[in-house]
CSV table of C-alpha atoms and ligand atoms in Angstrom, one decimal:
chain,number,residue,atom,x,y,z
A,1,MET,CA,64.4,21.2,104.6
A,2,ASN,CA,63.6,17.9,102.5
A,3,GLU,CA,60.2,16.7,103.7
A,4,ASN,CA,60.4,13.5,101.8
A,5,LYS,CA,60.0,10.5,104.2
A,6,THR,CA,61.4,7.3,103.0
A,7,ASN,CA,58.8,4.7,102.8
A,8,ILE,CA,60.7,1.8,103.8
A,9,ASN,CA,59.3,-0.4,106.5
A,10,TRP,CA,62.4,-1.0,108.6
A,11,TYR,CA,61.6,0.0,112.3
A,12,PRO,CA,62.4,-2.7,114.4
A,13,GLY,CA,60.1,-3.8,117.3
A,14,HIS,CA,62.9,-3.6,120.0
A,15,MET,CA,62.9,0.3,119.3
A,16,ALA,CA,59.2,0.8,120.4
A,17,LYS,CA,59.6,-1.6,123.3
A,18,THR,CA,63.0,0.6,124.5
A,19,LYS,CA,60.9,3.4,124.4
A,20,ARG,CA,58.5,2.1,126.6
A,21,LEU,CA,60.8,1.1,129.2
A,22,ILE,CA,62.5,4.4,129.1
A,23,LYS,CA,59.1,6.3,129.7
A,24,GLU,CA,58.5,3.5,132.7
A,25,ASN,CA,62.0,4.5,134.1
A,26,ILE,CA,62.2,8.0,133.5
A,27,ASN,CA,61.0,9.0,137.3
A,28,LEU,CA,63.9,7.4,138.5
A,29,ILE,CA,66.4,9.2,136.6
A,30,ASP,CA,68.3,12.4,137.7
A,31,VAL,CA,70.0,13.5,134.7
A,32,VAL,CA,69.9,12.5,131.1
A,33,TYR,CA,73.2,11.9,128.9
A,34,GLU,CA,71.6,12.6,125.2
A,35,VAL,CA,74.0,10.9,123.2
A,36,ILE,CA,74.8,12.2,119.4
A,37,ASP,CA,77.5,11.7,116.8
A,38,ALA,CA,79.6,14.9,116.2
A,39,ARG,CA,79.6,14.1,112.4
A,40,MET,CA,75.9,14.4,112.3
A,41,PRO,CA,74.4,16.7,115.2
A,42,TYR,CA,71.3,16.9,113.5
A,43,SER,CA,70.3,13.6,112.0
A,44,SER,CA,71.5,11.5,115.2
A,45,LYS,CA,69.7,13.5,117.6
A,46,ILE,CA,66.3,11.7,118.6
A,47,ILE,CA,63.3,13.4,117.2
A,48,ASP,CA,60.9,12.6,120.0
A,49,ILE,CA,63.3,12.8,122.8
A,50,ASP,CA,61.5,15.4,124.7
A,51,GLU,CA,58.6,13.5,124.9
A,52,LEU,CA,60.6,10.4,126.5
A,53,ILE,CA,62.4,12.3,128.9
A,54,LYS,CA,60.3,15.2,129.6
A,55,ASN,CA,62.0,17.9,131.4
A,56,LYS,CA,64.5,16.1,132.8
A,57,THR,CA,68.1,17.9,133.5
A,58,ARG,CA,70.3,16.7,130.5
A,59,ILE,CA,73.8,17.0,128.9
A,60,LEU,CA,74.0,17.0,125.2
A,61,ILE,CA,77.2,14.5,124.5
A,62,MET,CA,78.8,14.9,121.0
A,63,THR,CA,80.7,11.7,120.5
A,64,LYS,CA,83.4,11.1,117.8
A,65,SER,CA,85.0,14.5,117.7
A,66,ASP,CA,88.1,12.8,116.6
A,67,LEU,CA,86.2,11.9,113.4
A,68,CYS,CA,84.4,15.1,112.9
A,69,ASP,CA,85.0,18.3,110.8
A,70,LEU,CA,85.5,20.6,113.9
A,71,GLU,CA,84.9,23.7,112.2
A,72,LYS,CA,81.4,22.9,111.3
A,73,THR,CA,80.7,20.7,114.5
A,74,ASN,CA,81.8,23.6,116.9
A,75,LYS,CA,79.1,25.6,115.0
A,76,TRP,CA,76.3,22.9,116.1
A,77,VAL,CA,77.8,23.2,119.7
A,78,LYS,CA,76.8,27.1,119.4
A,79,TYR,CA,73.5,26.1,117.8
A,80,TYR,CA,72.6,23.8,120.6
A,81,GLU,CA,74.2,26.1,123.6
A,82,ASN,CA,71.9,29.0,122.2
A,83,LYS,CA,69.0,26.8,122.8
A,84,GLY,CA,70.1,26.2,126.4
A,85,TYR,CA,71.8,23.0,126.1
A,86,ASN,CA,74.4,21.8,128.5
A,87,VAL,CA,76.9,20.4,125.4
A,88,LEU,CA,80.0,18.3,125.6
A,89,LEU,CA,82.2,17.4,122.7
A,90,VAL,CA,84.2,14.2,123.5
A,91,ASP,CA,86.2,11.6,121.9
A,92,LEU,CA,85.7,8.5,123.3
A,93,GLU,CA,88.5,6.7,121.3
A,94,HIS,CA,91.2,8.8,123.0
A,95,ASN,CA,89.6,9.4,126.2
A,96,LYS,CA,89.3,13.4,125.5
A,97,ASN,CA,87.2,15.6,127.6
A,98,VAL,CA,85.1,12.5,129.0
A,99,ASN,CA,85.9,13.6,132.8
A,100,LYS,CA,84.3,17.0,132.2
A,101,ILE,CA,81.0,14.9,131.9
A,102,LEU,CA,80.9,13.8,135.8
A,103,THR,CA,82.1,17.1,137.0
A,104,LEU,CA,79.4,18.9,135.2
A,105,THR,CA,76.9,15.9,136.3
A,106,ASN,CA,77.9,16.7,140.0
A,107,ASP,CA,77.5,20.6,139.4
A,108,LEU,CA,74.1,20.1,138.2
A,109,MET,CA,72.7,17.9,140.4
A,110,LYS,CA,74.6,19.5,143.8
A,111,GLU,CA,71.4,21.8,144.5
A,112,LYS,CA,69.1,19.1,144.3
A,113,PHE,CA,71.1,16.6,146.4
A,114,GLU,CA,71.8,19.2,149.1
A,115,LYS,CA,68.2,20.1,149.4
A,116,ASP,CA,67.3,16.3,149.5
A,117,GLU,CA,69.7,15.8,152.4
A,118,GLN,CA,68.2,19.0,154.2
A,119,LYS,CA,64.9,17.2,154.2
A,120,GLY,CA,66.6,14.2,155.9
A,121,MET,CA,66.4,12.0,152.7
A,122,LEU,CA,68.8,9.3,152.7
A,123,LYS,CA,72.4,9.6,150.5
A,124,ARG,CA,71.8,7.7,147.1
A,125,ARG,CA,73.9,7.8,143.7
A,126,ILE,CA,72.9,10.1,141.2
A,127,ARG,CA,71.2,8.4,138.3
A,128,ALA,CA,71.8,9.0,134.9
A,129,LEU,CA,70.1,7.8,131.7
A,130,ILE,CA,72.0,7.1,128.5
A,131,ILE,CA,70.1,7.7,125.4
A,132,GLY,CA,70.5,8.1,121.7
A,133,ILE,CA,70.4,6.3,118.3
A,134,PRO,CA,72.3,3.2,117.6
A,135,ASN,CA,76.2,3.1,117.5
A,136,VAL,CA,76.7,6.6,118.5
A,137,GLY,CA,79.1,5.4,121.6
A,138,LYS,CA,76.5,5.0,124.5
A,139,SER,CA,78.0,1.6,125.8
A,140,THR,CA,81.8,3.0,125.0
A,141,LEU,CA,80.8,6.1,126.9
A,142,ILE,CA,79.8,4.0,130.0
A,143,ASN,CA,83.1,1.6,129.6
A,144,ARG,CA,85.0,5.2,129.7
A,145,LEU,CA,83.2,6.5,132.7
A,146,VAL,CA,83.7,3.2,134.5
A,147,SER,CA,87.2,2.8,133.1
A,148,LYS,CA,86.7,-0.9,132.3
A,149,LYS,CA,84.8,-3.0,129.8
A,150,VAL,CA,81.5,-3.4,131.5
A,151,ALA,CA,79.3,-3.1,128.6
A,152,ASN,CA,79.5,-4.8,124.9
A,153,VAL,CA,80.2,-2.1,122.1
A,154,GLY,CA,80.7,-2.9,118.2
A,155,ASN,CA,80.9,-0.8,115.2
A,156,LYS,CA,77.5,-1.8,113.9
A,157,PRO,CA,74.0,-0.5,115.1
A,158,GLY,CA,72.2,-2.7,117.6
A,159,VAL,CA,74.8,-4.1,119.8
A,160,THR,CA,73.3,-3.3,123.2
A,161,LYS,CA,69.9,-5.3,123.4
A,162,ASN,CA,68.7,-4.6,127.0
A,163,LEU,CA,68.3,-1.6,129.4
A,164,SER,CA,71.1,-2.1,132.3
A,165,TRP,CA,72.2,-0.4,135.6
A,166,ILE,CA,75.7,-0.1,136.2
A,167,ARG,CA,77.6,1.5,138.9
A,168,VAL,CA,80.4,3.9,137.9
A,169,ASN,CA,81.5,5.0,141.7
A,170,ASP,CA,79.7,5.7,144.9
A,171,LYS,CA,78.1,8.8,143.7
A,172,ILE,CA,76.7,7.8,140.4
A,173,GLU,CA,75.2,4.9,138.3
A,174,LEU,CA,74.0,4.8,134.9
A,175,LEU,CA,71.3,3.1,132.8
A,176,ASP,CA,72.5,1.8,129.4
A,177,THR,CA,69.7,1.5,126.7
A,178,PRO,CA,69.8,0.0,123.2
A,179,GLY,CA,69.7,2.6,120.5
A,180,ILE,CA,66.4,4.1,119.3
A,181,LEU,CA,65.2,5.7,116.3
A,182,TRP,CA,61.7,6.7,114.7
A,183,PRO,CA,59.6,5.0,112.3
A,184,LYS,CA,59.9,7.5,109.4
A,185,LEU,CA,63.0,9.0,108.5
A,186,ASP,CA,63.4,12.5,106.6
A,187,GLU,CA,65.3,11.4,103.5
A,188,LYS,CA,68.4,13.3,103.9
A,189,ASN,CA,68.6,12.4,107.6
A,190,ALA,CA,68.4,8.5,106.5
A,191,PHE,CA,71.0,9.0,104.0
A,192,ASN,CA,73.4,10.7,106.7
A,193,LEU,CA,72.6,7.7,109.1
A,194,ALA,CA,73.2,5.1,106.6
A,195,SER,CA,76.5,6.8,105.6
A,196,LEU,CA,77.9,7.1,108.9
A,197,THR,CA,76.8,3.4,110.2
A,198,ALA,CA,73.9,4.5,112.5
A,199,ILE,CA,71.5,2.4,110.5
A,200,LYS,CA,72.3,-0.6,108.5
A,201,GLU,CA,73.6,0.3,105.3
A,202,GLU,CA,70.9,-2.3,103.6
A,203,VAL,CA,68.1,-0.2,105.0
A,204,LEU,CA,68.6,2.2,101.8
A,205,PRO,CA,69.6,1.0,98.6
A,206,ILE,CA,73.4,0.7,99.1
A,207,TYR,CA,74.3,2.2,95.6
A,208,ASP,CA,72.3,5.3,96.7
A,209,VAL,CA,74.1,5.6,100.0
A,210,VAL,CA,77.6,5.5,98.3
A,211,GLU,CA,76.5,7.7,95.6
A,212,TYR,CA,75.4,10.0,98.4
A,213,ILE,CA,78.5,10.1,100.2
A,214,LEU,CA,80.6,10.7,97.0
A,215,ARG,CA,78.5,13.6,96.0
A,216,LYS,CA,78.7,14.9,99.7
A,217,LEU,CA,82.4,14.5,99.7
A,218,GLU,CA,82.5,16.2,96.3
A,219,LYS,CA,80.8,19.2,97.7
A,220,GLU,CA,82.1,19.6,101.1
A,221,TYR,CA,85.3,17.8,100.9
A,222,PRO,CA,86.8,17.7,97.3
A,223,ASN,CA,90.5,17.3,98.7
A,224,MET,CA,89.4,14.2,100.3
A,225,LEU,CA,88.1,12.6,97.1
A,226,LYS,CA,91.5,13.5,95.5
A,227,GLU,CA,93.5,12.2,98.4
A,228,ARG,CA,91.8,9.0,99.0
A,229,TYR,CA,90.2,8.1,95.7
A,230,LYS,CA,92.4,10.2,93.2
A,231,ILE,CA,89.5,11.5,91.4
A,232,GLU,CA,88.6,15.2,90.7
A,233,ALA,CA,84.9,14.9,90.1
A,234,ILE,CA,82.1,12.7,90.4
A,235,ASP,CA,80.4,11.6,87.0
A,236,GLU,CA,76.8,12.2,86.3
A,237,ASP,CA,76.4,8.4,86.1
A,238,ILE,CA,77.9,7.4,89.2
A,239,VAL,CA,78.6,4.0,87.8
A,240,GLU,CA,81.4,5.6,85.9
A,241,THR,CA,82.9,7.1,88.9
A,242,LEU,CA,82.7,3.6,90.6
A,243,GLU,CA,84.4,2.1,87.4
A,244,LYS,CA,87.3,4.5,88.2
A,245,ILE,CA,87.8,4.1,91.5
A,246,GLY,CA,87.6,0.0,91.2
A,247,LYS,CA,90.5,-0.1,88.8
A,248,LYS,CA,92.6,2.1,91.1
A,249,PHE,CA,92.0,-0.1,94.0
A,250,GLY,CA,92.1,-3.2,92.0
A,251,CYS,CA,88.4,-4.2,93.0
A,252,ILE,CA,88.4,-6.6,89.8
A,253,VAL,CA,87.0,-9.9,88.9
A,254,LYS,CA,88.2,-12.4,86.2
A,255,GLY,CA,88.5,-10.8,82.7
A,256,GLY,CA,89.0,-7.2,84.0
A,257,ILE,CA,85.8,-6.4,84.9
A,258,VAL,CA,85.3,-4.1,88.1
A,259,ASP,CA,83.7,-5.7,90.9
A,260,TYR,CA,81.1,-3.1,91.9
A,261,ASP,CA,80.3,-4.6,95.6
A,262,LYS,CA,83.8,-4.5,96.3
A,263,VAL,CA,83.9,-0.8,95.4
A,264,ILE,CA,80.8,-0.1,97.6
A,265,THR,CA,82.4,-2.0,100.5
A,266,LEU,CA,85.7,-0.4,100.1
A,267,ILE,CA,84.1,3.2,100.3
A,268,ILE,CA,81.7,2.1,103.2
A,269,ASN,CA,84.4,0.7,105.2
A,270,ASP,CA,86.6,3.9,104.7
A,271,ILE,CA,84.1,5.7,106.6
A,272,LYS,CA,83.7,2.8,109.2
A,273,THR,CA,87.4,2.6,110.0
A,274,GLY,CA,87.8,6.4,109.8
A,275,ILE,CA,90.2,6.5,106.8
A,276,ILE,CA,87.5,9.0,105.8
A,277,LYS,CA,87.3,11.4,108.6
A,278,ASN,CA,87.4,15.3,109.8
A,279,ILE,CA,83.6,15.1,108.0
A,280,THR,CA,80.6,16.5,109.4
A,281,PHE,CA,77.4,16.0,107.0
A,282,ASP,CA,74.8,18.1,108.7
A,283,GLU,CA,74.8,21.9,107.8
A,284,VAL,CA,73.9,24.2,110.6
A,285,SER,CA,72.7,26.8,107.9
A,286,ASP,CA,69.9,24.2,106.6
A,287,TYR,CA,68.2,24.5,110.3
A,288,GLU,CA,68.9,28.1,111.2
M,301,LIG,N1,86.7,7.1,116.6
M,301,LIG,C1,86.0,6.9,117.6
M,301,LIG,N2,84.9,5.9,117.7
M,301,LIG,C2,84.1,6.0,118.7
M,301,LIG,C3,83.9,6.6,119.6
M,301,LIG,N3,82.9,6.6,120.4
M,301,LIG,C4,82.7,5.4,120.2
M,301,LIG,N4,83.3,4.9,118.9
M,301,LIG,C5,83.0,3.7,118.1
M,301,LIG,O1,81.7,3.5,117.6
M,301,LIG,C6,81.3,2.1,117.7
M,301,LIG,C7,80.1,2.0,118.4
M,301,LIG,O2,80.1,2.3,119.7
M,301,LIG,P1,79.0,1.7,120.9
M,301,LIG,O3,79.4,1.9,122.3
M,301,LIG,O4,78.9,0.2,120.9
M,301,LIG,O5,77.7,2.2,120.6
M,301,LIG,P2,76.2,2.4,121.1
M,301,LIG,O6,75.4,3.5,121.2
M,301,LIG,O7,76.1,1.8,122.1
M,301,LIG,O8,75.5,1.5,120.1
M,301,LIG,P3,74.0,0.4,120.1
M,301,LIG,O9,74.3,-0.4,121.3
M,301,LIG,O10,74.4,-0.4,118.7
M,301,LIG,O11,73.1,1.3,120.1
M,301,LIG,C8,82.4,1.4,118.2
M,301,LIG,O12,83.2,0.8,117.1
M,301,LIG,C9,82.9,2.5,119.1
M,301,LIG,O13,84.5,2.0,119.2
M,301,LIG,C10,84.5,8.1,119.6
M,301,LIG,O14,84.4,9.0,120.3
M,301,LIG,N5,85.7,8.1,118.6
M,302,LIG,MG1,75.5,-0.1,123.1
């Protein structure tokens, strides 16, 4: 694994605050929904999560299954199951597998709640904490579970700003939280996070992010390069490749010169909007 840490000073203060608030509220919580992106099951997992949530019962929820490379991501499901996690792979866009979350939650909580009842404690709702890095779909998950729009969502990091309790039904309530990350990012993880919109692209040099995306596609998904960008291989000098793509897509300014910023935006948007999909950027073999 690449141990280089990016030295960019980017860690926003509100993330430290969110972590503190989660620590303060953790004793109220029965179960934790740890949300990660199925396209990066390693890079999108909070590094110091155990420190934050202690040994609470948890469900690892992988979102965006509609956008991931299922073959690769299923290896990650096994990887985490072997480590003892309860894992659910869900597609929040098309509402697939979402009802399994509440069923599993009830199963996991049954014994505890029965015992509490026997002890004469008042019946109360199960309290679930939703936690994850930015833009993985935490608020979308809440809206799906509640079956209406109660939380703001958006296809960019940092939409949710505060912690808030949301009642799902008379059995369960959820605590939505803003996305959190950690101050120093491993370089490879940082590029995955920037490529798949979990940190603002501008945090890293945008040309490097796009080069990373194209080289990753060339290595893992060469057919996508051919189908979408009509190119067989990435040039050693990435500018030449951007030039070719720019000409094909008409990203041209006056005088027939390629507008590189437009090419960059095109590629970033292809990932954001899911035109480029069925991709998983973390390789399980790197971590076994
Ligand atoms: N295709 C697809 N898109 C999804 C899925 N889940 C979430 N999204 C999209 O991902 C984007 C981010 O969703 P949010 O729910 O705002 O993410 P969040 O984790 O709450 O983000 P922050 O509040 O910024 O931390 C939105 O554009 C969602 O529509 C999914 O399973 N599939
Ligand atoms: Mg949110």
